[in-house]
Coordinates of C-alpha atoms and ligand atoms in Angstrom, one line a residue:
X1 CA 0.0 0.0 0.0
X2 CA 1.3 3.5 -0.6
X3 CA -0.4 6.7 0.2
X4 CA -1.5 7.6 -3.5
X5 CA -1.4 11.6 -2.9
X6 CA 2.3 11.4 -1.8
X7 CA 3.3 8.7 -4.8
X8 CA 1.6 11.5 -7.4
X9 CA 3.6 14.7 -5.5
X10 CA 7.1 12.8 -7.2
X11 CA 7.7 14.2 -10.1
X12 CA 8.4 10.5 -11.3
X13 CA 5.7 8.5 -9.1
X14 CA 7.3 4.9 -9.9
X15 CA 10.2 5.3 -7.8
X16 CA 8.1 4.6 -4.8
X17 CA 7.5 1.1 -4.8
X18 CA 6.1 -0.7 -1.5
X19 CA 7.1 -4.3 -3.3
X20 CA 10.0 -5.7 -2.7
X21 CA 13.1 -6.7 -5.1
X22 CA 14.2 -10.1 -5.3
X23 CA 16.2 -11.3 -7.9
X24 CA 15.1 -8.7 -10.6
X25 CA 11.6 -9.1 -9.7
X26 CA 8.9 -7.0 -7.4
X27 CA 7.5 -9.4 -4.9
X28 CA 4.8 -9.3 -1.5
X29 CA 4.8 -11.4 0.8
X30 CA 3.8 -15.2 0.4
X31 CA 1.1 -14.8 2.6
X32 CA 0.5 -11.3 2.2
X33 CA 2.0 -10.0 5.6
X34 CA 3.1 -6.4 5.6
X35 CA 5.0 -3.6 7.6
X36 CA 3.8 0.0 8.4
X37 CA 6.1 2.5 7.0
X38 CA 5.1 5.9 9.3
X39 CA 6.4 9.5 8.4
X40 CA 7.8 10.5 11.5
X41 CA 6.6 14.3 11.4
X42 CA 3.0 13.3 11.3
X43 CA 3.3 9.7 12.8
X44 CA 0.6 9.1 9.9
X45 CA 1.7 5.5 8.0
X46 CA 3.0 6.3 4.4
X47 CA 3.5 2.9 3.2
X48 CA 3.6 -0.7 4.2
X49 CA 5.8 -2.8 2.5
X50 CA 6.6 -6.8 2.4
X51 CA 7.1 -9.0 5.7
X52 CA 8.7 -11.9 3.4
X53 CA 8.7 -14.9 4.6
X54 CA 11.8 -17.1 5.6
X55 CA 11.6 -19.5 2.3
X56 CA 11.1 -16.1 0.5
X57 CA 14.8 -14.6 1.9
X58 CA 16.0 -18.1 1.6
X59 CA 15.1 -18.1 -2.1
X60 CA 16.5 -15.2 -2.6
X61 CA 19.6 -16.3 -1.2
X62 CA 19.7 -19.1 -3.4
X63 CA 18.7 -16.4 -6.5
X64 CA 22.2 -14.2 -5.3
X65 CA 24.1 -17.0 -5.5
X66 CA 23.1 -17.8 -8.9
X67 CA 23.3 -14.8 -10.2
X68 CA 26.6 -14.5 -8.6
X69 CA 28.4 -17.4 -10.7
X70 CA 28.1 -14.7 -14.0
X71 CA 28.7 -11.6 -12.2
X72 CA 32.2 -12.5 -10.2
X73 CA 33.6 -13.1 -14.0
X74 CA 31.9 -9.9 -15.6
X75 CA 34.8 -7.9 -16.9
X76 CA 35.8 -5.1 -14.5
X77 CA 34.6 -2.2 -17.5
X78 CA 31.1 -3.8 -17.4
X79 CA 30.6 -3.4 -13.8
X80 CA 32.3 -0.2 -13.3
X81 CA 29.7 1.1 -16.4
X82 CA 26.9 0.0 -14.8
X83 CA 28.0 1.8 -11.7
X84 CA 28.5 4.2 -13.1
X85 CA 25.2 4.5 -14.4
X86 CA 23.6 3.9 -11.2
X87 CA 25.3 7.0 -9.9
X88 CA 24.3 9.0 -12.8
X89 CA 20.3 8.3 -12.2
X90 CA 20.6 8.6 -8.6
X91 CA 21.8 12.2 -9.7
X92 CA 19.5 12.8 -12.2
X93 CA 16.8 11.3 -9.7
X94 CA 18.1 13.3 -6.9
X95 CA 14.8 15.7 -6.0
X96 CA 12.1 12.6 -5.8
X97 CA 15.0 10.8 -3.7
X98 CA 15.4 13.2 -1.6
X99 CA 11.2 13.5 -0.7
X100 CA 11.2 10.2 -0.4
X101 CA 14.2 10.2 2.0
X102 CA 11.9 13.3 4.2
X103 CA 9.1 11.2 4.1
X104 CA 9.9 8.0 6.1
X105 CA 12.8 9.5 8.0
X106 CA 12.3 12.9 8.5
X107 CA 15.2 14.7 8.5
X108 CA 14.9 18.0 6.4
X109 CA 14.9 18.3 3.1
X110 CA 17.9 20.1 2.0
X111 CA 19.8 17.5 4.4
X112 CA 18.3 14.2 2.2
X113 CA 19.5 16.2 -1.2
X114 CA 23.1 16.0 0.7
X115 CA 22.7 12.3 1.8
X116 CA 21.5 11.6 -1.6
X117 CA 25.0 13.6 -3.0
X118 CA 26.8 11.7 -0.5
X119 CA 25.4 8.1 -1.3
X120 CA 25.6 8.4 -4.9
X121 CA 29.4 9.6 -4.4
X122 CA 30.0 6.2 -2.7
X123 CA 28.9 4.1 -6.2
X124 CA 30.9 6.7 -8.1
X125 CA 33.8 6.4 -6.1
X126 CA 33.6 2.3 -6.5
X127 CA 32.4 2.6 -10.2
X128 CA 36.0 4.1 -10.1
X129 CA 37.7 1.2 -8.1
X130 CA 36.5 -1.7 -9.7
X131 CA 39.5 -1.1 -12.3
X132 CA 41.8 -1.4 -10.0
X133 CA 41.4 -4.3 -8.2
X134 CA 45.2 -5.8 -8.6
X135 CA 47.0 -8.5 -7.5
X136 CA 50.8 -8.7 -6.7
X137 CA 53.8 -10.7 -7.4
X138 CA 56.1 -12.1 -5.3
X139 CA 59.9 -13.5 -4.8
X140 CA 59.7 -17.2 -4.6
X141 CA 62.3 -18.7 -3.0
X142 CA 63.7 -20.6 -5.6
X143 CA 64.5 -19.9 -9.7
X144 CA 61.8 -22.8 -10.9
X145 CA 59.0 -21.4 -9.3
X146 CA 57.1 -18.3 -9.4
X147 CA 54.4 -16.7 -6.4
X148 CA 51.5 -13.9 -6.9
X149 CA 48.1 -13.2 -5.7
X150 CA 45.2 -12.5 -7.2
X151 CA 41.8 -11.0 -5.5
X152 CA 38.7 -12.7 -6.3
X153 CA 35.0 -11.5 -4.8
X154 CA 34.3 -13.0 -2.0
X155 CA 30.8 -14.6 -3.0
X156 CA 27.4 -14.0 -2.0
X157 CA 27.1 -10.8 0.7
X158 CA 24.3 -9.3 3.0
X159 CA 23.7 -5.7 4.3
X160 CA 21.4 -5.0 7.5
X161 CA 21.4 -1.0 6.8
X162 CA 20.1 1.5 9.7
X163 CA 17.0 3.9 9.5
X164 CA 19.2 7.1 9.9
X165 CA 21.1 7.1 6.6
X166 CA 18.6 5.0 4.4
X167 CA 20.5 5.4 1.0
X168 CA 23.9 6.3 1.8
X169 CA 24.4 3.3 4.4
X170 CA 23.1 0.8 1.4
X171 CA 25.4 2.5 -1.4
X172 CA 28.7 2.6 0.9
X173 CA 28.0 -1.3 1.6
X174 CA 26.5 -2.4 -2.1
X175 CA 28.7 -0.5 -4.1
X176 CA 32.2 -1.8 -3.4
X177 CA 30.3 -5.4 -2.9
X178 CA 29.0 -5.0 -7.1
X179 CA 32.1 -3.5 -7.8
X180 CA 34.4 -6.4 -6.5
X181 CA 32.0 -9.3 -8.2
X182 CA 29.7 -9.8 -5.3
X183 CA 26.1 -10.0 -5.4
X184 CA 24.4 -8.4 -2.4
X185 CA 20.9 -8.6 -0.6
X186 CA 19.7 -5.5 1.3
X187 CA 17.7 -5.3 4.5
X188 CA 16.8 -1.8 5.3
X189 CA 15.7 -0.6 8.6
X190 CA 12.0 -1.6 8.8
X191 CA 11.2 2.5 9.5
X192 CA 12.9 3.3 5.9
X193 CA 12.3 1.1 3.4
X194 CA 11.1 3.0 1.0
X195 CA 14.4 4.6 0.1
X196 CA 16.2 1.0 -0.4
X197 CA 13.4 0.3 -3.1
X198 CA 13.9 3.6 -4.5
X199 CA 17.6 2.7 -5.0
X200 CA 16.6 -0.8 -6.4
X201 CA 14.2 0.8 -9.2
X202 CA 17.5 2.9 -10.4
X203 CA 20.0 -0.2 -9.8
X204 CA 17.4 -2.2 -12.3
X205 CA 17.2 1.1 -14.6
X206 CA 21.2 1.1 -14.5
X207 CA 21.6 -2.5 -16.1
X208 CA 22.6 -4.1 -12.5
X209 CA 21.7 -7.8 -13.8
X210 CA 18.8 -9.5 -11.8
X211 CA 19.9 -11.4 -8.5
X212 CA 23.2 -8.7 -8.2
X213 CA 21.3 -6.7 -6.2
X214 CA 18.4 -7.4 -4.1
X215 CA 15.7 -5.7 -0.9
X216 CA 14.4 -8.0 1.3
X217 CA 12.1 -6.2 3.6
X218 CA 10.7 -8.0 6.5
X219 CA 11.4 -8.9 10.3
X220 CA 14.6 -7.9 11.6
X221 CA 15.3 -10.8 13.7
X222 CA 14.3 -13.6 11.3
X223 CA 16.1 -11.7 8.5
X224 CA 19.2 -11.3 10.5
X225 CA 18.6 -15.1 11.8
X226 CA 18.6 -16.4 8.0
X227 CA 21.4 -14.3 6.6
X228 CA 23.9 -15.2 9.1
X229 CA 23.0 -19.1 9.4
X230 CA 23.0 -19.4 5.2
X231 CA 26.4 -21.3 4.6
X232 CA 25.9 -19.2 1.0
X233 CA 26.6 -15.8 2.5
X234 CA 30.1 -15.4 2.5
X235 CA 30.2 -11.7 4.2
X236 CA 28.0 -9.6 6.4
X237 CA 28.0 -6.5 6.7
X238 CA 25.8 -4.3 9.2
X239 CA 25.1 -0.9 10.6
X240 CA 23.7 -0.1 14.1
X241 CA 24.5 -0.8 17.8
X242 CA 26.8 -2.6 19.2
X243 CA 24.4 -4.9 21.0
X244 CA 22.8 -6.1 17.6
X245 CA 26.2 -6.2 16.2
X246 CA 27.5 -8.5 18.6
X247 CA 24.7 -10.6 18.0
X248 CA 25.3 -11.0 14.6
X249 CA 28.9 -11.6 15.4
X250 CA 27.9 -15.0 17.5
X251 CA 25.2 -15.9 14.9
X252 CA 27.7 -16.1 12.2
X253 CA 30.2 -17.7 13.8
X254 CA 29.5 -21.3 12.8
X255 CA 29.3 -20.4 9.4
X256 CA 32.9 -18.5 9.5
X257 CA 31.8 -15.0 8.0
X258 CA 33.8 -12.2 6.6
X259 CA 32.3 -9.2 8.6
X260 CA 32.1 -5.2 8.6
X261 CA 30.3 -3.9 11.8
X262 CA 29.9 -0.1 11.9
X263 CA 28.5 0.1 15.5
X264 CA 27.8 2.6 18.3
X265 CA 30.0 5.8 19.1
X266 CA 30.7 8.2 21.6
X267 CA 32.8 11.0 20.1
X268 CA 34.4 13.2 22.2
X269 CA 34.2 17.0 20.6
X270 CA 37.7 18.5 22.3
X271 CA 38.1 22.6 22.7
X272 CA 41.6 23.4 23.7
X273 CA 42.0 26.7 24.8
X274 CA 44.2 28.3 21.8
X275 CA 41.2 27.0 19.7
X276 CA 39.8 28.9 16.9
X277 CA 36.2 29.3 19.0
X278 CA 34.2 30.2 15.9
X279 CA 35.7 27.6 14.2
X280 CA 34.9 25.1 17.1
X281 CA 31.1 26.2 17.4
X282 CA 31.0 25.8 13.1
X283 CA 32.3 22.4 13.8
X284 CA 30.3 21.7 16.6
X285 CA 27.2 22.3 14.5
X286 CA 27.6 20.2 11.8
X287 CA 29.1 17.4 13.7
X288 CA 26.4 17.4 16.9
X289 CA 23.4 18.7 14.8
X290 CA 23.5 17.0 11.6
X291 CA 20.5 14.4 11.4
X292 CA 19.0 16.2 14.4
X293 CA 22.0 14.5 16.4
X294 CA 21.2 10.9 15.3
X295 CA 24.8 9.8 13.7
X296 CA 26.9 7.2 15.1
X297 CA 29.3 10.0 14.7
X298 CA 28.3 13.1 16.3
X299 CA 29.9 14.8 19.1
X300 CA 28.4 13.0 22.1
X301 CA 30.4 14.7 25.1
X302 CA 31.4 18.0 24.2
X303 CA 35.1 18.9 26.4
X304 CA 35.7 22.7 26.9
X305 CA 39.1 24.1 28.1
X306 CA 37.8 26.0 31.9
X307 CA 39.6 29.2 30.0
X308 CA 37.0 29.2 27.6
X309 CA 33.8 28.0 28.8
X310 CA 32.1 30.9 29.4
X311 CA 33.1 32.5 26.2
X312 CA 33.0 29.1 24.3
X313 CA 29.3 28.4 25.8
X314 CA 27.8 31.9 24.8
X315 CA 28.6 31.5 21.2
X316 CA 27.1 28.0 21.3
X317 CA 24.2 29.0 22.2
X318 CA 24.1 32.4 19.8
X319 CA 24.5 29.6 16.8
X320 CA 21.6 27.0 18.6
X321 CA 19.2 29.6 18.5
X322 CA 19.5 29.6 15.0
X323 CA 18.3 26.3 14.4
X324 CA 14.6 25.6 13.3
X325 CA 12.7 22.7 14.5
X326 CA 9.9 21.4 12.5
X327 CA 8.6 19.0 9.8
X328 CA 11.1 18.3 7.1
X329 CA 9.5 19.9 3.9
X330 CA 8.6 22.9 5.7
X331 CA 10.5 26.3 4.9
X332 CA 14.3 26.8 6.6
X333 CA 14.0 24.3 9.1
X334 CA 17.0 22.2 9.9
X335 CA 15.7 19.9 12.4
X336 CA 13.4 17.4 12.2
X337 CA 11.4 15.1 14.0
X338 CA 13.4 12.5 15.9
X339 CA 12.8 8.9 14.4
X340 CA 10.9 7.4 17.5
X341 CA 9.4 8.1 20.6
X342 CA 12.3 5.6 22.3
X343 CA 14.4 8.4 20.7
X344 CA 12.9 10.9 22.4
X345 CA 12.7 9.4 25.5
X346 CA 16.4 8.8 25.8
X347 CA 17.1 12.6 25.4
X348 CA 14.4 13.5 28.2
X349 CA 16.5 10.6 30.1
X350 CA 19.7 12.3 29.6
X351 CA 19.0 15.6 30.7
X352 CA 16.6 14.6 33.3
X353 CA 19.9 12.8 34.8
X354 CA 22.1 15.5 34.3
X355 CA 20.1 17.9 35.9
X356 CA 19.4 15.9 39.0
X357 CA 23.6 15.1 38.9
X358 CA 24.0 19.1 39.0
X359 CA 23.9 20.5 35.9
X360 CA 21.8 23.5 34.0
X361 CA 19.9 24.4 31.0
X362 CA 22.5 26.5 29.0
X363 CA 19.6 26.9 25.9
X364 CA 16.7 24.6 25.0
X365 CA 14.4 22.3 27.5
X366 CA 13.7 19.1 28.5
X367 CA 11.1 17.5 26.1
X368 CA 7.3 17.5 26.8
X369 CA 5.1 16.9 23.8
X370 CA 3.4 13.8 22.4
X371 CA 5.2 14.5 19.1
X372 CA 9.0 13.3 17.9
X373 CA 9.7 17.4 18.0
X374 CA 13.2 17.9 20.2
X375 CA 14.2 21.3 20.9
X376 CA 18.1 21.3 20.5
X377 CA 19.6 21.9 24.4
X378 CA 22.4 22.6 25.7
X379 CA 23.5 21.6 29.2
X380 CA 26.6 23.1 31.0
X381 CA 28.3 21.8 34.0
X382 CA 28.2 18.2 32.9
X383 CA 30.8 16.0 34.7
X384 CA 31.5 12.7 33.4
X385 CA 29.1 10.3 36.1
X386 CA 26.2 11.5 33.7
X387 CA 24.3 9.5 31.3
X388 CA 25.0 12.3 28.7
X389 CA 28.9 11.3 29.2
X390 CA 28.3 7.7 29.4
X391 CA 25.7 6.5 26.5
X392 CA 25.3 7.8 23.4
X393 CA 22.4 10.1 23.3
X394 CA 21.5 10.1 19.6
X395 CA 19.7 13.1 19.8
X396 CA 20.5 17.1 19.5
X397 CA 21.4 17.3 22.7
X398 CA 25.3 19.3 23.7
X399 CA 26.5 18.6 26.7
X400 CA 29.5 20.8 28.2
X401 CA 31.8 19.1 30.1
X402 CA 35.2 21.4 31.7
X403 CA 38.6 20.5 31.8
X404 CA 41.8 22.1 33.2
X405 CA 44.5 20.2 31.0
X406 CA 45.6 18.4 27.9
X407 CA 46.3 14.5 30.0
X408 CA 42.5 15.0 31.5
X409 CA 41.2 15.7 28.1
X410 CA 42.6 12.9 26.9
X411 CA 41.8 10.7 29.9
X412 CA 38.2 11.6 29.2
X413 CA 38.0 11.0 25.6
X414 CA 39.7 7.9 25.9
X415 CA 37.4 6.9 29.3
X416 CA 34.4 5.1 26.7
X417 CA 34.7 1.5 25.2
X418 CA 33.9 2.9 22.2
X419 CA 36.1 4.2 19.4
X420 CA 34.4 5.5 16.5
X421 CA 34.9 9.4 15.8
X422 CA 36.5 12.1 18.0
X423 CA 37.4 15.8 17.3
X424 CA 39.6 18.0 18.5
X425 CA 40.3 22.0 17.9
X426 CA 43.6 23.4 18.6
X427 CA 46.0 25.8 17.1
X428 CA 48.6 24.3 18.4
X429 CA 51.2 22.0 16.6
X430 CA 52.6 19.9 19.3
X431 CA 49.6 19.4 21.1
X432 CA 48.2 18.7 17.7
X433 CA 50.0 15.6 17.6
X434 CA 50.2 14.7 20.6
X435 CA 46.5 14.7 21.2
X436 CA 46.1 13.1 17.7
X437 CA 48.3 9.8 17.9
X438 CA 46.8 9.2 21.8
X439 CA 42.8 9.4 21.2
X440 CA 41.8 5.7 20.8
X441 CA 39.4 5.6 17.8
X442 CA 39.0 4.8 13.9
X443 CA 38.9 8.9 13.0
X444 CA 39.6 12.1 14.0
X445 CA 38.8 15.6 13.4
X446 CA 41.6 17.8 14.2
X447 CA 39.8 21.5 13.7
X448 CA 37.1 19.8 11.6
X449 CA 33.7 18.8 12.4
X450 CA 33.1 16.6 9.0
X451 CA 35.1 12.9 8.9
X452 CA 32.5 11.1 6.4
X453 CA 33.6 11.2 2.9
X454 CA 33.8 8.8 -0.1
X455 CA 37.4 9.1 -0.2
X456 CA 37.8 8.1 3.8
X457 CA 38.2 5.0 5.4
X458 CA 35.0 5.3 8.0
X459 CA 34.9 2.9 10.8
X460 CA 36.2 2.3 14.4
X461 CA 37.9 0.3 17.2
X462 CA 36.8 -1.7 20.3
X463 CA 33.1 -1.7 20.7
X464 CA 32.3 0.7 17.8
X465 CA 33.3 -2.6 15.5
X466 CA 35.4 -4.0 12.6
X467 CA 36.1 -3.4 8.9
X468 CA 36.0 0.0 7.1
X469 CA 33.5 1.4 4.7
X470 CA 34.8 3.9 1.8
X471 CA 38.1 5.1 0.5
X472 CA 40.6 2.4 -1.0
X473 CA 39.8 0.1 1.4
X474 CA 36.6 -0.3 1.2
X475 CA 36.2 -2.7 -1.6
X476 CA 39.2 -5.0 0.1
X477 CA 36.3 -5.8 2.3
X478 CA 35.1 -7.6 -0.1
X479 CA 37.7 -9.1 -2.0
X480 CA 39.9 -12.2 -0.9
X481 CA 43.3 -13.3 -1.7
X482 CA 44.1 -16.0 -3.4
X483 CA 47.7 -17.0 -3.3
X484 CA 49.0 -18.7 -6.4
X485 CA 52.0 -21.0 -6.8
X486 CA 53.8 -22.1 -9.7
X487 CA 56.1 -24.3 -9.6
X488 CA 58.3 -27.0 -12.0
X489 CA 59.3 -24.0 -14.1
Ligands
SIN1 C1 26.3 6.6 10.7 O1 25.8 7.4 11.5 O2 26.2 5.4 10.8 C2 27.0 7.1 9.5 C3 27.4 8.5 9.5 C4 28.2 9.0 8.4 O3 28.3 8.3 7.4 O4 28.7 10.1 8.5

């Protein structure tokens, strides 16, 4: 079912498809079963797509695999073109993407055109690297006999994909998977769908042969349950927490999987007190606000030098008030709703702990409403017992916790077991360095609030999980190596 007024506000309605995409085919359930898809500004259902059943995603499996003994021998030029024209209609597409996008998640408009940008650049970017996939030679250790590698695709991959990037999560994942051979199957985050099938109608208009890449839409756990217990799936790759990754971890263990987990973060946003402070509070906006706060990578514990709280808290809040909560298509608004009301909870949790634990309201409030509406807030005097320093809030909340020197910065950044992002603003060069080789995660900012990029490995250490996304190695993720002897020469 799809809400017909909204399918004829696209300028090209057949993009939103509530079907889902097996093996070059648009399928429902066996038995008819579906899944509400709900617009988070309205809480009104959009959309309900496919609950497939088991033998349906075990089909499908079945379907990847044969699709997958053409595709790993396609020539590298065929795949890269067909990327390449993926990219192109995601481009060309952009606008319709982009409402879609709004609709089911509801982060503002102008942000889904950027995601869409940012998740076609991923395809480009590995429409680019599928012609370079080399192997090496190597001294053998004797004159009759020669040693090289070769990289072959790995086989048969699966994607679990979160609800807070819906496109550019699948295309960082799918592309490098098509590009190296692979064939993939998506499942997307049950609360955005609609963005994956979008993707799938452009991948089927690109060329992408039938069974390279496929949607399963359905329940979570059985999905999860099949993909990791199939002996066919070679590789699994997954965004969200860490308590679902680790899950998956376990699950595929008897079938020995390749794996990339991008799981939960805690970045620590560092303001030394030779920062540039406008620079800081730019930086601090895009990395904290961005998605109304709900990236694995936003600044979750913001540390301010005590020389420049005050100062460094008053332009904080002069840039916060700029902000404009509301539903994502209206005019100038820049934050939308947040995806859940377990989202919205967890903020009200946070601050309600921090203000019992002795801190204050800097700007914003605590929220109240029935809606998924969060004021952005800001809470000074935060000390490190409070939830806000401990969990990840997900939400646009900045709290502002004081330090006196460099070794307590660092001891408080590095106080998490998680090690995704961190950022850090100084002007100073030996600190710069010094700071930089000791924080204990995948990526830093050093005076920047943006680390996501096609050209950048993204991914992090100890609980925030294994494997990296984008950049040059993220089709090696993907790739094995075969080593190859010769001998009796
Ligand atoms: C994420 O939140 O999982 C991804 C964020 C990004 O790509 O910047």
């Amino acid at each position: 079912m799809i809400d017909l007024q909204i399918q004829s506000s696209l300028t090209d309605p057949s993009l939103l498809v509530d079907t889902a995409y097996i093996n070059g085919q648009w399928c429902s359930a066996k038995d008819d079963a579906t899944i509400d898809v709900i617009n988070p500004s309205s809480k009104k259902i959009i959309a309900t797509v496919p609950d497939l059943t088991v033998d349906q995603v075990r089909q499908a499996i079945n379907d990847a695999n044969t699709a997958w003994k053409t595709w790993k021998s396609s020539p590298a030029t065929e795949r890269a073109t067909k990327l390449a024209n993926w990219y192109q209609l995601m481009m060309d597409n952009q606008d319709d993407l982009a409402r879609i996008m709004t609709l089911e998640q509801g982060k503002p408009l102008q942000e889904s055109k950027g995601e869409i940008t940012y998740a076609a650049s991923f395809i480009k970017w590995f429409a680019e690297e599928a012609r370079r996939i080399n192997g090496e030679t190597h001294p053998a250790p004797t004159s009759d006999r020669r040693l090289m590698t070769v990289k072959q695709p790995v086989g048969v991959c699966a994607a679990i994909t979160p609800w807070n990037f819906p496109a550019a999560m699948i295309t960082r994942k799918c592309a490098p998977a098509i590009a190296a051979g692979c064939t993939i199957l998506v499942k997307p985050a049950d609360l955005t769908p609609l963005s994956a099938l979008a993707l799938a109608v452009l991948a089927d208009r690109a060329g992408i042969p039938a069974g390279v890449f496929n949607v399963v839409t359905g329940n979570a756990k059985s999905i999860g349950e099949t993909f990791t217990s199939s002996e066919i799936i070679r590789k699994l790759t997954f965004t969200g927490s860490t308590k679902v990754g680790s899950l998956l971890m376990a699950q595929s263990a008897p079938t020995v999987k390749r794996l990339s987990l991008e799981l939960g973060g805690n970045a620590p946003f560092i303001v030394f007190e030779d920062a540039d402070i406008d620079e800081a509070v730019s930086g601090l906006m895009i990395s904290k606000f961005r998605n109304a706060g709900q990236t694995c990578v936003c600044a979750n514990r913001v540390l301010v030098h005590d020389k420049i709280y005050d100062r460094f808290t008053d332009s904080l809040v002069n840039a916060v008030r700029t902000l404009k909560v509301g539903d994502g298509f209206a005019e100038n608004v820049t934050i939308g709703p947040l995806i859940n009301e377990n989202a919205v909870a967890k903020v009200r949790a946070h601050i309600e702990d921090s203000l019992q634990k002795g801190a204050s309201i800097a700007y914003g409030e605590i929220p109240s409403g029935d809606d998924l509406f969060v004021t952005p807030t800001i809470l000074r005097d935060v000390t490190t017992d409070m939830l806000p320093a401990t969990e990840e809030t997900f939400g646009p909340l900045a709290p502002l916790i004081r330090f006196h020197t460099d070794e307590e910065a660092l001891k408080i950044a590095n106080e998490t077991p998680y090690g995704l992002g961190a950022y850090y603003y100084t002007q100073n060069l030996k600190r710069a360095w010094h700071v930089g080789e000791n924080l204990e995660f995948g990526m830093i900012g050093l005076n920047s609030g943006v680390i996501s990029m096609d050209s950048s490995p993204f991914g992090g250490i100890k609980l925030s999980g294994v494997g990296r996304e984008g950049s040059n190695l993220g089709i090696e993720e993907y790739l094995e190596v075969k080593a190859w002897h010769i001998g009796s020469l």
